[in-house]
mmCIF file of C-alpha atoms in Angstrom:
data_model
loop_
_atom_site.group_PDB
_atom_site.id
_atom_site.type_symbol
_atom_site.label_atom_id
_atom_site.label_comp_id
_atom_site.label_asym_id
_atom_site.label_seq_id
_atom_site.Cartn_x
_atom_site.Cartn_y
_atom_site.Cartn_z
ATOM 1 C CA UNK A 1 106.459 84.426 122.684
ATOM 2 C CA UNK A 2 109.751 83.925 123.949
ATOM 3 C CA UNK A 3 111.739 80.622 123.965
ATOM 4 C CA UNK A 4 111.761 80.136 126.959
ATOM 5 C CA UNK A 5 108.074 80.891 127.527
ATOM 6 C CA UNK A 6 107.323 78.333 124.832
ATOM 7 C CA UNK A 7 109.306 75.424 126.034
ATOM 8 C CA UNK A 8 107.654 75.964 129.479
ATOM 9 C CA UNK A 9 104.466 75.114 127.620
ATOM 10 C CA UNK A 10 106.107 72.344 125.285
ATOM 11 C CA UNK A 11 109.233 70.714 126.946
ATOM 12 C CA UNK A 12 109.883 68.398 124.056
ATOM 13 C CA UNK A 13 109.763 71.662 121.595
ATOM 14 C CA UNK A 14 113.280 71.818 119.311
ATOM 15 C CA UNK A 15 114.564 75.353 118.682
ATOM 16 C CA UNK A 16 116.655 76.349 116.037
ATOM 17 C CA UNK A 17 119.401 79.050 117.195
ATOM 18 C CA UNK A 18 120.446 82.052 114.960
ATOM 19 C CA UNK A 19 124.342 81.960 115.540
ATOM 20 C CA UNK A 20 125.543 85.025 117.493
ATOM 21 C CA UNK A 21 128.375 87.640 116.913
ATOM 22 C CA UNK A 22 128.693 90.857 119.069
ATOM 23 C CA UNK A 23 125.371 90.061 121.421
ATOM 24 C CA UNK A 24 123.370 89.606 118.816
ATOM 25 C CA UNK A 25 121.940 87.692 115.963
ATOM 26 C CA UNK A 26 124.681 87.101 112.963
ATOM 27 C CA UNK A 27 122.697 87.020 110.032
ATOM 28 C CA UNK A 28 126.214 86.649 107.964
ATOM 29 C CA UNK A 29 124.713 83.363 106.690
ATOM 30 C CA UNK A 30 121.411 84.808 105.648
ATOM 31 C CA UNK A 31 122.747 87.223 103.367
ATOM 32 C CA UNK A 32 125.382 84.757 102.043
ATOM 33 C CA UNK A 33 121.878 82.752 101.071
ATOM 34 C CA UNK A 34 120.443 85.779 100.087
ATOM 35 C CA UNK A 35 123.049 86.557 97.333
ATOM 36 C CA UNK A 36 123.114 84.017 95.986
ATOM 37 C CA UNK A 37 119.197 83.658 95.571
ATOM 38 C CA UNK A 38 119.659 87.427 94.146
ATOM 39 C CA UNK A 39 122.068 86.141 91.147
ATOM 40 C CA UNK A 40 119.758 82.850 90.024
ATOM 41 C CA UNK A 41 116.673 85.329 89.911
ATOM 42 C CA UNK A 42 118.526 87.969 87.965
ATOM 43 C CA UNK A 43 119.361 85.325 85.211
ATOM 44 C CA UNK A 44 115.306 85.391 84.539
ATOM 45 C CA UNK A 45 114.183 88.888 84.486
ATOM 46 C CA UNK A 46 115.272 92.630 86.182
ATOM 47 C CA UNK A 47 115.728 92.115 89.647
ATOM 48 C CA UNK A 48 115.060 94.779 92.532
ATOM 49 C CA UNK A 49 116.349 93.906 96.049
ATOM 50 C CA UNK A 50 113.756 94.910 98.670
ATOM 51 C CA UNK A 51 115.559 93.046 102.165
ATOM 52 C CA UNK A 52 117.276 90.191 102.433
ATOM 53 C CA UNK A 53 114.556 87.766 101.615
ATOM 54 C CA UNK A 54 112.489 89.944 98.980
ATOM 55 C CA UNK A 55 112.657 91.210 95.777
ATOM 56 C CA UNK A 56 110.235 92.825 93.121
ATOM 57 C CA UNK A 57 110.980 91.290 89.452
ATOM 58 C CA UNK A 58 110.376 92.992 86.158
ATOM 59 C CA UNK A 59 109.171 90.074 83.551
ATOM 60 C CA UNK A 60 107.685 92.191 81.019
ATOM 61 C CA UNK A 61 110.180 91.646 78.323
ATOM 62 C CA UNK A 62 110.698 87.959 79.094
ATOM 63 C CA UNK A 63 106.943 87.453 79.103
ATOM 64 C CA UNK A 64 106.595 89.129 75.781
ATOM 65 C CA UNK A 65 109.453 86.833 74.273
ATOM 66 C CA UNK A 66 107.922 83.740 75.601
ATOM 67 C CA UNK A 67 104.790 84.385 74.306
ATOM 68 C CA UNK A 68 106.042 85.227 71.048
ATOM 69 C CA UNK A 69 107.637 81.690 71.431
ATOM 70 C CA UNK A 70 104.214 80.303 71.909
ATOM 71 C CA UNK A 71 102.662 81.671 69.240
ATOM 72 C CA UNK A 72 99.239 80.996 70.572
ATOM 73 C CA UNK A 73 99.668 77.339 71.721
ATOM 74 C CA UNK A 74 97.335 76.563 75.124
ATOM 75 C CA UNK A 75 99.167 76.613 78.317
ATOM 76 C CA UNK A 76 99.193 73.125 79.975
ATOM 77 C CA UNK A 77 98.427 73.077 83.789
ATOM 78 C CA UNK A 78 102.327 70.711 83.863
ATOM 79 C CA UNK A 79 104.092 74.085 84.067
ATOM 80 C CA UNK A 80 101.540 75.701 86.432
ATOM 81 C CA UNK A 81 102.414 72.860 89.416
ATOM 82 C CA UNK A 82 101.901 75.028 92.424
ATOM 83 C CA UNK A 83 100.384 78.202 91.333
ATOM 84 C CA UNK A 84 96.960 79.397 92.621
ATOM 85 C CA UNK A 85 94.724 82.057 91.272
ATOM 86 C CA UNK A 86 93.337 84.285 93.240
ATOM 87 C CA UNK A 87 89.055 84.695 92.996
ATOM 88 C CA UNK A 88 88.928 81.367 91.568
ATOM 89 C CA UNK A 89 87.281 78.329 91.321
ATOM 90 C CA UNK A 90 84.334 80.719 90.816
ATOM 91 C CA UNK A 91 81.226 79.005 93.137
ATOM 92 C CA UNK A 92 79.388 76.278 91.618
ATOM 93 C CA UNK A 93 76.997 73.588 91.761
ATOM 94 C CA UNK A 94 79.810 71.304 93.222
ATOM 95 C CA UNK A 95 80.762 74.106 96.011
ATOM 96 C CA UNK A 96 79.211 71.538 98.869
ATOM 97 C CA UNK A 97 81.362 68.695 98.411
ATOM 98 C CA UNK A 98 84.664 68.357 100.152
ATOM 99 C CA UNK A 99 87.956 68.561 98.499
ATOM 100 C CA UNK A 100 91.892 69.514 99.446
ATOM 101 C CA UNK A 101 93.451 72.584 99.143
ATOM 102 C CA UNK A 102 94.885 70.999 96.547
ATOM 103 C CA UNK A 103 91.751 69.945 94.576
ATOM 104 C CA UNK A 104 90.290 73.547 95.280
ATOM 105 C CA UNK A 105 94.181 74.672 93.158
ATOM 106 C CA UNK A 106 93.481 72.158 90.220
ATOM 107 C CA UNK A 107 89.990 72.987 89.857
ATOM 108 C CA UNK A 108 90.727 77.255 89.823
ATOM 109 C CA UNK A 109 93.797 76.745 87.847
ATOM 110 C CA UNK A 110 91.831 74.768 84.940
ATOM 111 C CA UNK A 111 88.547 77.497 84.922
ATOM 112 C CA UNK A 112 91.517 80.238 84.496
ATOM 113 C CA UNK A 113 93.423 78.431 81.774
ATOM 114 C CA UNK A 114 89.872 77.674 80.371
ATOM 115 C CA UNK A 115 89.163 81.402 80.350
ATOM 116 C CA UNK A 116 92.170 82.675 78.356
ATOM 117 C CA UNK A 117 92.728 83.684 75.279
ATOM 118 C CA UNK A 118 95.881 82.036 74.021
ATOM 119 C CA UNK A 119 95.991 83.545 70.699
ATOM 120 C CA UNK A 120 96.079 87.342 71.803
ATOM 121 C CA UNK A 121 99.397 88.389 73.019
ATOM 122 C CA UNK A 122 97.880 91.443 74.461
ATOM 123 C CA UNK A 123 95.631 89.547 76.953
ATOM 124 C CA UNK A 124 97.059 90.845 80.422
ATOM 125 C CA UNK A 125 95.515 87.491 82.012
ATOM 126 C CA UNK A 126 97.880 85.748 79.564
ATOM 127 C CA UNK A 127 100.543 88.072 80.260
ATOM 128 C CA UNK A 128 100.138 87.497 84.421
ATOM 129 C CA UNK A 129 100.305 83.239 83.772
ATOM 130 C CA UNK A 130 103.307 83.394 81.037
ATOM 131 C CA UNK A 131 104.724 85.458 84.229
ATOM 132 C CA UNK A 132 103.608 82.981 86.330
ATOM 133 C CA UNK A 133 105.173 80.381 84.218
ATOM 134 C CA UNK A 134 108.479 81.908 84.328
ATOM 135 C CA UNK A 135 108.397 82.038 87.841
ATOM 136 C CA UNK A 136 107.610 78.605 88.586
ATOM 137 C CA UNK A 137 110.973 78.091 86.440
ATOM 138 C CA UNK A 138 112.668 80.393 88.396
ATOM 139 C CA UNK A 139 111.827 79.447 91.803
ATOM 140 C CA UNK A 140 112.630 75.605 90.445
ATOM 141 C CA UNK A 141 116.447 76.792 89.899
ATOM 142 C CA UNK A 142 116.505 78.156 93.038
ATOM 143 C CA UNK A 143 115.901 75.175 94.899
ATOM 144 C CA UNK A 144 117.910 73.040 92.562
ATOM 145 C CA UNK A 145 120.743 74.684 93.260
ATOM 146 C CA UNK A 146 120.497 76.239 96.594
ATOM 147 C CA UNK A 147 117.933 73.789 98.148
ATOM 148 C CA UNK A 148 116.112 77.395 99.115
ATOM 149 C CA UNK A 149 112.610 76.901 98.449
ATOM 150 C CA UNK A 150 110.591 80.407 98.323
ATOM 151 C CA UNK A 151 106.912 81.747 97.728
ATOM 152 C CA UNK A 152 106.123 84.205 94.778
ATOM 153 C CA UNK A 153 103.251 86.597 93.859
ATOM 154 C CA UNK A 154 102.632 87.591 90.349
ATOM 155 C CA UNK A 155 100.455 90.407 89.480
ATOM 156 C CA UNK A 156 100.725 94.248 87.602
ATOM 157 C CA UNK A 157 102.719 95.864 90.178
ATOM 158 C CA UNK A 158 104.513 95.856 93.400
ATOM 159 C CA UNK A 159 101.105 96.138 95.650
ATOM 160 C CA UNK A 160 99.155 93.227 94.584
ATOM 161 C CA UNK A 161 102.698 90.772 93.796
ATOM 162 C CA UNK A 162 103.281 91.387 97.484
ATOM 163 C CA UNK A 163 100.210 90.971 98.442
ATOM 164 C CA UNK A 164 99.967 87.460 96.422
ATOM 165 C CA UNK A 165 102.874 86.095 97.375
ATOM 166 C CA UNK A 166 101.394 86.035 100.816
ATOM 167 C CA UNK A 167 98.759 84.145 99.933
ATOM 168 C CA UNK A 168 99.619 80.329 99.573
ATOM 169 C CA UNK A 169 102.516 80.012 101.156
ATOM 170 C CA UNK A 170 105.100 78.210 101.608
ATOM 171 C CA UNK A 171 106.371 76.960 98.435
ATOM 172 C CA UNK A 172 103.691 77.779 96.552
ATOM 173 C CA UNK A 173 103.035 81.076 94.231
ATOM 174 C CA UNK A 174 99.662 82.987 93.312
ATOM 175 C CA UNK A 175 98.213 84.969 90.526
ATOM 176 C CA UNK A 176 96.152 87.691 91.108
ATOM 177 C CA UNK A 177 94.316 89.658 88.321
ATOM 178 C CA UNK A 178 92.177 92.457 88.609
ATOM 179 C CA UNK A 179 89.189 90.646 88.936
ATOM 180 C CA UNK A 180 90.486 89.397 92.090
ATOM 181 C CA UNK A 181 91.040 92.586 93.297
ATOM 182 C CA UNK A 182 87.673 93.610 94.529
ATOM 183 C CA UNK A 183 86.906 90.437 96.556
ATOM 184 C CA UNK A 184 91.092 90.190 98.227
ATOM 185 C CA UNK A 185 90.739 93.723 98.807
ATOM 186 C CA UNK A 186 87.112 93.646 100.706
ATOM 187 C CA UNK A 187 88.183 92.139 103.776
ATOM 188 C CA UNK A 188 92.165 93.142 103.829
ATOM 189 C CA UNK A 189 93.058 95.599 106.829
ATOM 190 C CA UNK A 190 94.193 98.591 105.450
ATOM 191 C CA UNK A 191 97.512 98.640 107.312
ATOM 192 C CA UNK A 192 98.738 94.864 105.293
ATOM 193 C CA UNK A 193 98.967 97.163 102.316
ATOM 194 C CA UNK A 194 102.821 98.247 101.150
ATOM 195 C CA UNK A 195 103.084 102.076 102.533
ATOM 196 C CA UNK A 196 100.209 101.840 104.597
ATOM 197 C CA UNK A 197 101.208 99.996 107.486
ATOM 198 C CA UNK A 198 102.327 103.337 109.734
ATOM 199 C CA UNK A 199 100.756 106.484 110.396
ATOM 200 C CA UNK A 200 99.360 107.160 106.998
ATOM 201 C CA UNK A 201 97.088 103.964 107.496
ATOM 202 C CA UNK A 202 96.283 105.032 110.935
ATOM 203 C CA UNK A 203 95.260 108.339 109.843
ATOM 204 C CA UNK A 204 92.724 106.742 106.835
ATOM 205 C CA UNK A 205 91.218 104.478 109.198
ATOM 206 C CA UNK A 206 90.726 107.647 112.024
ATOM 207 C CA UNK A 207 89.944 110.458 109.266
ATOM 208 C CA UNK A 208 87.316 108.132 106.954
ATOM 209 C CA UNK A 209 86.464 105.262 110.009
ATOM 210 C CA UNK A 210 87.264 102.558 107.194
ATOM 211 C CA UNK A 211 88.906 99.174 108.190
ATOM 212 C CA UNK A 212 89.317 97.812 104.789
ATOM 213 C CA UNK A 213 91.375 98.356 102.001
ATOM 214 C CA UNK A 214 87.961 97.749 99.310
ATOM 215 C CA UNK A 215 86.003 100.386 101.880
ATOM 216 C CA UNK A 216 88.281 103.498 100.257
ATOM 217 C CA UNK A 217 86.492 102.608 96.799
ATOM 218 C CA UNK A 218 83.361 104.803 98.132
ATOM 219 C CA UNK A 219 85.364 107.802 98.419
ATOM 220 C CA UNK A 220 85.774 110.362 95.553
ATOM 221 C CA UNK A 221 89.315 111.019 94.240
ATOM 222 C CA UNK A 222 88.620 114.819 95.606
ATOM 223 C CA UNK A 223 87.230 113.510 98.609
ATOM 224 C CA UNK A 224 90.541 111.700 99.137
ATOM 225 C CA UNK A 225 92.794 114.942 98.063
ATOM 226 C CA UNK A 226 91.332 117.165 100.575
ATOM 227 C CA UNK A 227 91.998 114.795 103.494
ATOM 228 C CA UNK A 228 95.595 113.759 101.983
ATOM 229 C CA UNK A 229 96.584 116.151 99.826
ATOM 230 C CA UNK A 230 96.972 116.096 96.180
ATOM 231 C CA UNK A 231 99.236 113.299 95.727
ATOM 232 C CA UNK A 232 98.565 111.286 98.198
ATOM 233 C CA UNK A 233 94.802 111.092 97.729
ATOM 234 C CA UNK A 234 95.084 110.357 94.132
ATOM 235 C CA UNK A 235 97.451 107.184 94.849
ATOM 236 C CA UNK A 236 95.079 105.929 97.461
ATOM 237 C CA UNK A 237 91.749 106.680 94.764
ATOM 238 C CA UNK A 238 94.173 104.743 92.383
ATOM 239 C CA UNK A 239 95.287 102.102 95.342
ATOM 240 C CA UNK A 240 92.384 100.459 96.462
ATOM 241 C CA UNK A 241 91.574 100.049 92.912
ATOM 242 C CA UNK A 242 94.328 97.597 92.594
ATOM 243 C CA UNK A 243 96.515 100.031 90.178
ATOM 244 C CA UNK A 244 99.809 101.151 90.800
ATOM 245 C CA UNK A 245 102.708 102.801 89.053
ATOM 246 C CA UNK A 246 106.187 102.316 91.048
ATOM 247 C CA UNK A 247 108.892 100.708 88.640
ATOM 248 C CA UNK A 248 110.947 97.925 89.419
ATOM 249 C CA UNK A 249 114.468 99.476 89.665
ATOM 250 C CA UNK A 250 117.597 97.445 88.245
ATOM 251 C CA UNK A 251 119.211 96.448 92.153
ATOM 252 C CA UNK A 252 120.675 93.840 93.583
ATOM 253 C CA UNK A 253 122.667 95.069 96.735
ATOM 254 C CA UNK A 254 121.444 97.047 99.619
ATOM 255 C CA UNK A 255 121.709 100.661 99.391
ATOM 256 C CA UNK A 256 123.042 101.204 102.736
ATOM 257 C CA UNK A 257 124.435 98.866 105.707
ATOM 258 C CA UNK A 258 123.394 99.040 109.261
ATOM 259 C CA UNK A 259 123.133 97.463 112.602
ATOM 260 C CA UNK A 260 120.702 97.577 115.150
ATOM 261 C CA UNK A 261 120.037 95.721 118.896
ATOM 262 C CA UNK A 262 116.710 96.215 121.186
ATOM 263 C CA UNK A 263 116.678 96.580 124.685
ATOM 264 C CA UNK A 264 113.232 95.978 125.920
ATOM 265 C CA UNK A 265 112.549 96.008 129.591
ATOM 266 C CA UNK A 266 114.823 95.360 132.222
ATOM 267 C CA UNK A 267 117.798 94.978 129.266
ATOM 268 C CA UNK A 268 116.857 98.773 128.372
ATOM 269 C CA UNK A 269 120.208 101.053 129.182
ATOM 270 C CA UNK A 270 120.956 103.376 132.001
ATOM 271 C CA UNK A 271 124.107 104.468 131.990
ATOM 272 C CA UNK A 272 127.082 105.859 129.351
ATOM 273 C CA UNK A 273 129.331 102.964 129.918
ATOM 274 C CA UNK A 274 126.186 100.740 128.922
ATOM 275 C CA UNK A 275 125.657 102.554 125.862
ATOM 276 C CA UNK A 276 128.713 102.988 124.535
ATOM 277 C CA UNK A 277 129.990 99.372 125.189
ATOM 278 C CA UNK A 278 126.826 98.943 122.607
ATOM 279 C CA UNK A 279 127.323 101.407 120.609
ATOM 280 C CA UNK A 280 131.276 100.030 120.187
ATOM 281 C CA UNK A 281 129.215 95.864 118.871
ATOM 282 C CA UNK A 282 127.277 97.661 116.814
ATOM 283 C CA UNK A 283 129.907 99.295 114.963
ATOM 284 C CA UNK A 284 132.230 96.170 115.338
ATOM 285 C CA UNK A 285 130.125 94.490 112.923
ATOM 286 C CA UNK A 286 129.530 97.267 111.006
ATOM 287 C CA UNK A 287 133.278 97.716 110.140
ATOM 288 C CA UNK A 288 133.490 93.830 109.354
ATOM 289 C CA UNK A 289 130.307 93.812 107.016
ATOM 290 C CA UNK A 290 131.865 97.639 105.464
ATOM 291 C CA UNK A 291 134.764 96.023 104.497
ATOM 292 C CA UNK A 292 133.545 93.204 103.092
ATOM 293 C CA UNK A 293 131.223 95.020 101.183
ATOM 294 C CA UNK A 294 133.788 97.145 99.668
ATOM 295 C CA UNK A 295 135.915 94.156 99.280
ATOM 296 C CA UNK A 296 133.510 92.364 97.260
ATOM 297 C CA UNK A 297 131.243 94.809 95.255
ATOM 298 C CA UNK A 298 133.589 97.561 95.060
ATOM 299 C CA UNK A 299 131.787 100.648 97.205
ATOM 300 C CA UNK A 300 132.301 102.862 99.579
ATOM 301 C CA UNK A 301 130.048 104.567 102.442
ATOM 302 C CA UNK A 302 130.342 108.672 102.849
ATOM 303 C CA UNK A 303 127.982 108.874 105.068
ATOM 304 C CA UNK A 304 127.456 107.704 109.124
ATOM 305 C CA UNK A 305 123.705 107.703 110.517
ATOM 306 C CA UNK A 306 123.281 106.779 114.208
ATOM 307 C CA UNK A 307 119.830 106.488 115.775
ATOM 308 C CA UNK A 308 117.853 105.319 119.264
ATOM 309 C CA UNK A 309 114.918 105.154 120.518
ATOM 310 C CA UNK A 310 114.675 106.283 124.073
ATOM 311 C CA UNK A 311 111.627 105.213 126.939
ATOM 312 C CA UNK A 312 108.076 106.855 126.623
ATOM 313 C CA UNK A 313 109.543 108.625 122.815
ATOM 314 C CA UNK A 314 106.930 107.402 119.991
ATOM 315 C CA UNK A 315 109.450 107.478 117.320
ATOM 316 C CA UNK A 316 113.090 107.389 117.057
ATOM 317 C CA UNK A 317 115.984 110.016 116.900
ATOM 318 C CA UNK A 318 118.451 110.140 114.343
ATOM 319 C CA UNK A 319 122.155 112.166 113.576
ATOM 320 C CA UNK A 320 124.176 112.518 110.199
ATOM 321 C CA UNK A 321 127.886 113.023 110.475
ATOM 322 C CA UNK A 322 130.743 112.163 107.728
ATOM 323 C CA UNK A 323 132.163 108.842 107.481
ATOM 324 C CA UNK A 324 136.019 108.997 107.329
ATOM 325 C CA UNK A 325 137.835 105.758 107.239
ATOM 326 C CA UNK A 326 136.154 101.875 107.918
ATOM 327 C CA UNK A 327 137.531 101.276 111.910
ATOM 328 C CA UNK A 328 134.998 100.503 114.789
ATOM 329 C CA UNK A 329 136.803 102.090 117.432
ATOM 330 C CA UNK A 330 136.770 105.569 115.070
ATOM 331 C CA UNK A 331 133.126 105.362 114.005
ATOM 332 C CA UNK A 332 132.105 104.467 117.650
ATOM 333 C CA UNK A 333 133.764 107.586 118.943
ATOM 334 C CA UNK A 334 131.805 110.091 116.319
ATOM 335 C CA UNK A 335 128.597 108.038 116.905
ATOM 336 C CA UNK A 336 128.847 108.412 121.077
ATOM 337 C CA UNK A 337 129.460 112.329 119.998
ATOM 338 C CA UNK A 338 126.566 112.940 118.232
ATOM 339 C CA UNK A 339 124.649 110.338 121.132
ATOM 340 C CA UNK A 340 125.023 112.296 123.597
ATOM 341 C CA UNK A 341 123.007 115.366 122.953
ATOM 342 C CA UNK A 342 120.164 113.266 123.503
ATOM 343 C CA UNK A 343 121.028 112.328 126.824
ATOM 344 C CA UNK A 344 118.402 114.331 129.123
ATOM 345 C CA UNK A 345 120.358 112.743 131.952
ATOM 346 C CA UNK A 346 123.042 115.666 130.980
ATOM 347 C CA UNK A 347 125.813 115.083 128.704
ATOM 348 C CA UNK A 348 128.645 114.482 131.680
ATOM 349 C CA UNK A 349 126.610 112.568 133.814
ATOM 350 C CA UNK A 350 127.445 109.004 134.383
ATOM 351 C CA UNK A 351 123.338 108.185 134.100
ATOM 352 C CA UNK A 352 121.616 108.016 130.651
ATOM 353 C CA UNK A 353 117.798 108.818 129.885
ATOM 354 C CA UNK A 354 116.941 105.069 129.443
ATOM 355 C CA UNK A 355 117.886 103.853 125.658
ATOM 356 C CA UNK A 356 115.431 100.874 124.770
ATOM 357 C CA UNK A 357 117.339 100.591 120.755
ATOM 358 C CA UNK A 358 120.427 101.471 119.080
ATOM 359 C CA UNK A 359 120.770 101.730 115.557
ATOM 360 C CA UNK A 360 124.324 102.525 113.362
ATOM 361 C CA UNK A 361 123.804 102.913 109.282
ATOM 362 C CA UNK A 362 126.601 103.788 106.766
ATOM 363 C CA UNK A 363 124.627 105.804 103.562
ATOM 364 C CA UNK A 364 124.281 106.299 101.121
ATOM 365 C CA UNK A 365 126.946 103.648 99.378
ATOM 366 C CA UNK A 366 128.782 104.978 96.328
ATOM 367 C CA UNK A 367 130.501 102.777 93.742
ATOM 368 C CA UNK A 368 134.387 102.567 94.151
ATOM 369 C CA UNK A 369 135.681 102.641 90.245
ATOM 370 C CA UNK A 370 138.762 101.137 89.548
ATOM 371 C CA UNK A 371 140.979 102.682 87.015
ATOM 372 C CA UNK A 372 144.137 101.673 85.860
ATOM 373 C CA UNK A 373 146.894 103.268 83.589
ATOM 374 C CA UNK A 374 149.239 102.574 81.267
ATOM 375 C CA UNK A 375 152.788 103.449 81.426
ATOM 376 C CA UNK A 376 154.238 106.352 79.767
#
């Protein structure tokens, strides 16, 4: 809905404004925040930087030391303050009386720390809440020192930690084992799952007429290969089983830096001088965020990738070039070049085949080293 819609429906309603910068959104703020989120986090365990307001973390090794550090001591529910666990408070006799979302968290947290077994340090469930633990300190220094609060999932790999920081939010993280697999999975739409939100998703729910994640389970691992191929069919027999294999990867900046505006409707552009006074904001920012970036982490781009999606097209178009030197006016000129041999209009007409998004990305990013030497 848009703003305006809403406070036609709710005059007394109080928006909060994203700042703008080159007619659009300036998110300069929000990845300000988001860096500085990034470098608490990384203090705890490997971080990998999925957008500005995600990231996958690796605790193995500082679970393993703080267990060691245990040495088979219980774990109180004190440092557990607003984790759930997913599957539980298994049903029981007391499932018809009323209690808080709250009461339902104390009473699944306590059967879970009931259930473990403190004095194996090979116990994955003891593994996932000394994780959890270390979160719940993590997410505490973020606030204290940012005032962010954020949500967190922890699980055995990327799938089901995104999936469970979803969950409870906000402010609040979730565990979720693999006996809560079966039950999350049996009523999760296939296209909430990382990977499987696009075409291959659409495809499994045409080629097998599933709707849920926990409905691939009655499929064979062949069965699966020979609609999918190979590959793909074995991650998806693997998938809905809750396992998973992709690594958290050491990263805390983006790999590449781009812009992008939207023009639905009647904002959608008609003519050349429309797109390329667009094309010339987009790149505006670019070059300001470009040399910041080099600036401040020490890279440089090689690479220029423009895009837009045009009326009635399902997907976008995209063109490569080189990336010679960090000035809008420069990288708007190469970008309109490469534009304009998707205008059907015809590349000298004043008209343009309508243009409902514009995107500018400078990729990949490579390290600038800085050497030094001594005098002779």
């Amino acid at each position: 809905m848009f703003a305006n819609d809403a406070k036609k429906l709710c005059a007394d309603l109080q928006l909060a404004r994203v700042n703008e910068a080159h007619g659009k959104a300036d998110l300069s703020n929000y990845r300000a925040a988001s860096v500085e989120v990034m470098e608490i986090m990384s203090r705890f365990a490997v971080v990998e930087r999925a957008s500005i307001d995600e990231a996958y973390i690796d605790l193995t090794d500082a679970v393993q030391k703080r267990i060691q550090e245990l040495a088979g001591q219980p774990i109180p529910e004190g440092a557990l303050k607003s984790t759930y666990v997913q599957g539980y408070p298994h049903p029981g006799p007391t499932d018809g009386q009323s209690k808080t979302k709250g009461e339902v968290r104390l009473l699944g947290l306590e059967q879970w720390l009931n259930s473990l077994h403190a004095a194996d340090p090979q116990s994955r469930e003891l593994q996932l809440t000394v994780g959890a633990i270390i979160v719940e300190e993590m997410r505490a220094a973020v606030e204290e020192e940012t005032t962010f609060q954020c949500s967190a999932g922890i699980s055995y790999n990327k799938v089901l930690a995104k999936l469970a920081c979803g969950l409870n939010k906000p402010n609040s993280q979730t565990i979720l084992s693999q006996s809560g697999v079966p039950g999350l999975f049996s009523q999760l739409p296939i296209g909430k799952i990382r990977h499987l939100g696009g075409k291959l998703g659409d495809s499994i729910k045409e080629l097998l007429g599933v709707e849920y994640m926990g409905q691939l389970t009655q499929f064979t691992e062949s069965t699966l290969q020979s609609h999918f191929g190979d590959k793909t069919g074995s991650w998806l027999y693997l998938l809905c089983r809750g396992i998973e294999d992709e690594p958290v990867k050491p990263r805390q900046l983006p790999k590449s830096i781009g812009c992008s505006k939207s023009f639905p409707g009647k904002t959608s552009l008609c003519t050349q001088d429309q797109v390329q006074f667009w094309l010339l904001q987009l790149c505006l920012e670019l070059e300001e965020r470009l040399k910041k970036d080099r600036e401040t982490n020490h890279r440089v781009a090689k690479q220029l990738t423009i895009g837009l999606h045009r009326q009635g097209d399902s997907s976008g178009l995209s063109r490569v070039c080189a990336l010679t030197r960090y000035e809008a006016q420069k990288i708007s000129s190469d970008a309109f070049i490469l534009l304009k041999s998707f205008n059907k209009a015809g590349a000298h007409q004043a008209a343009w085949y309508v243009v409902t998004g514009l995107t500018t990305r400078k990729c990949p990013i490579s390290t600038l080293l800085m050497t030094s030497r001594s005098p002779p």
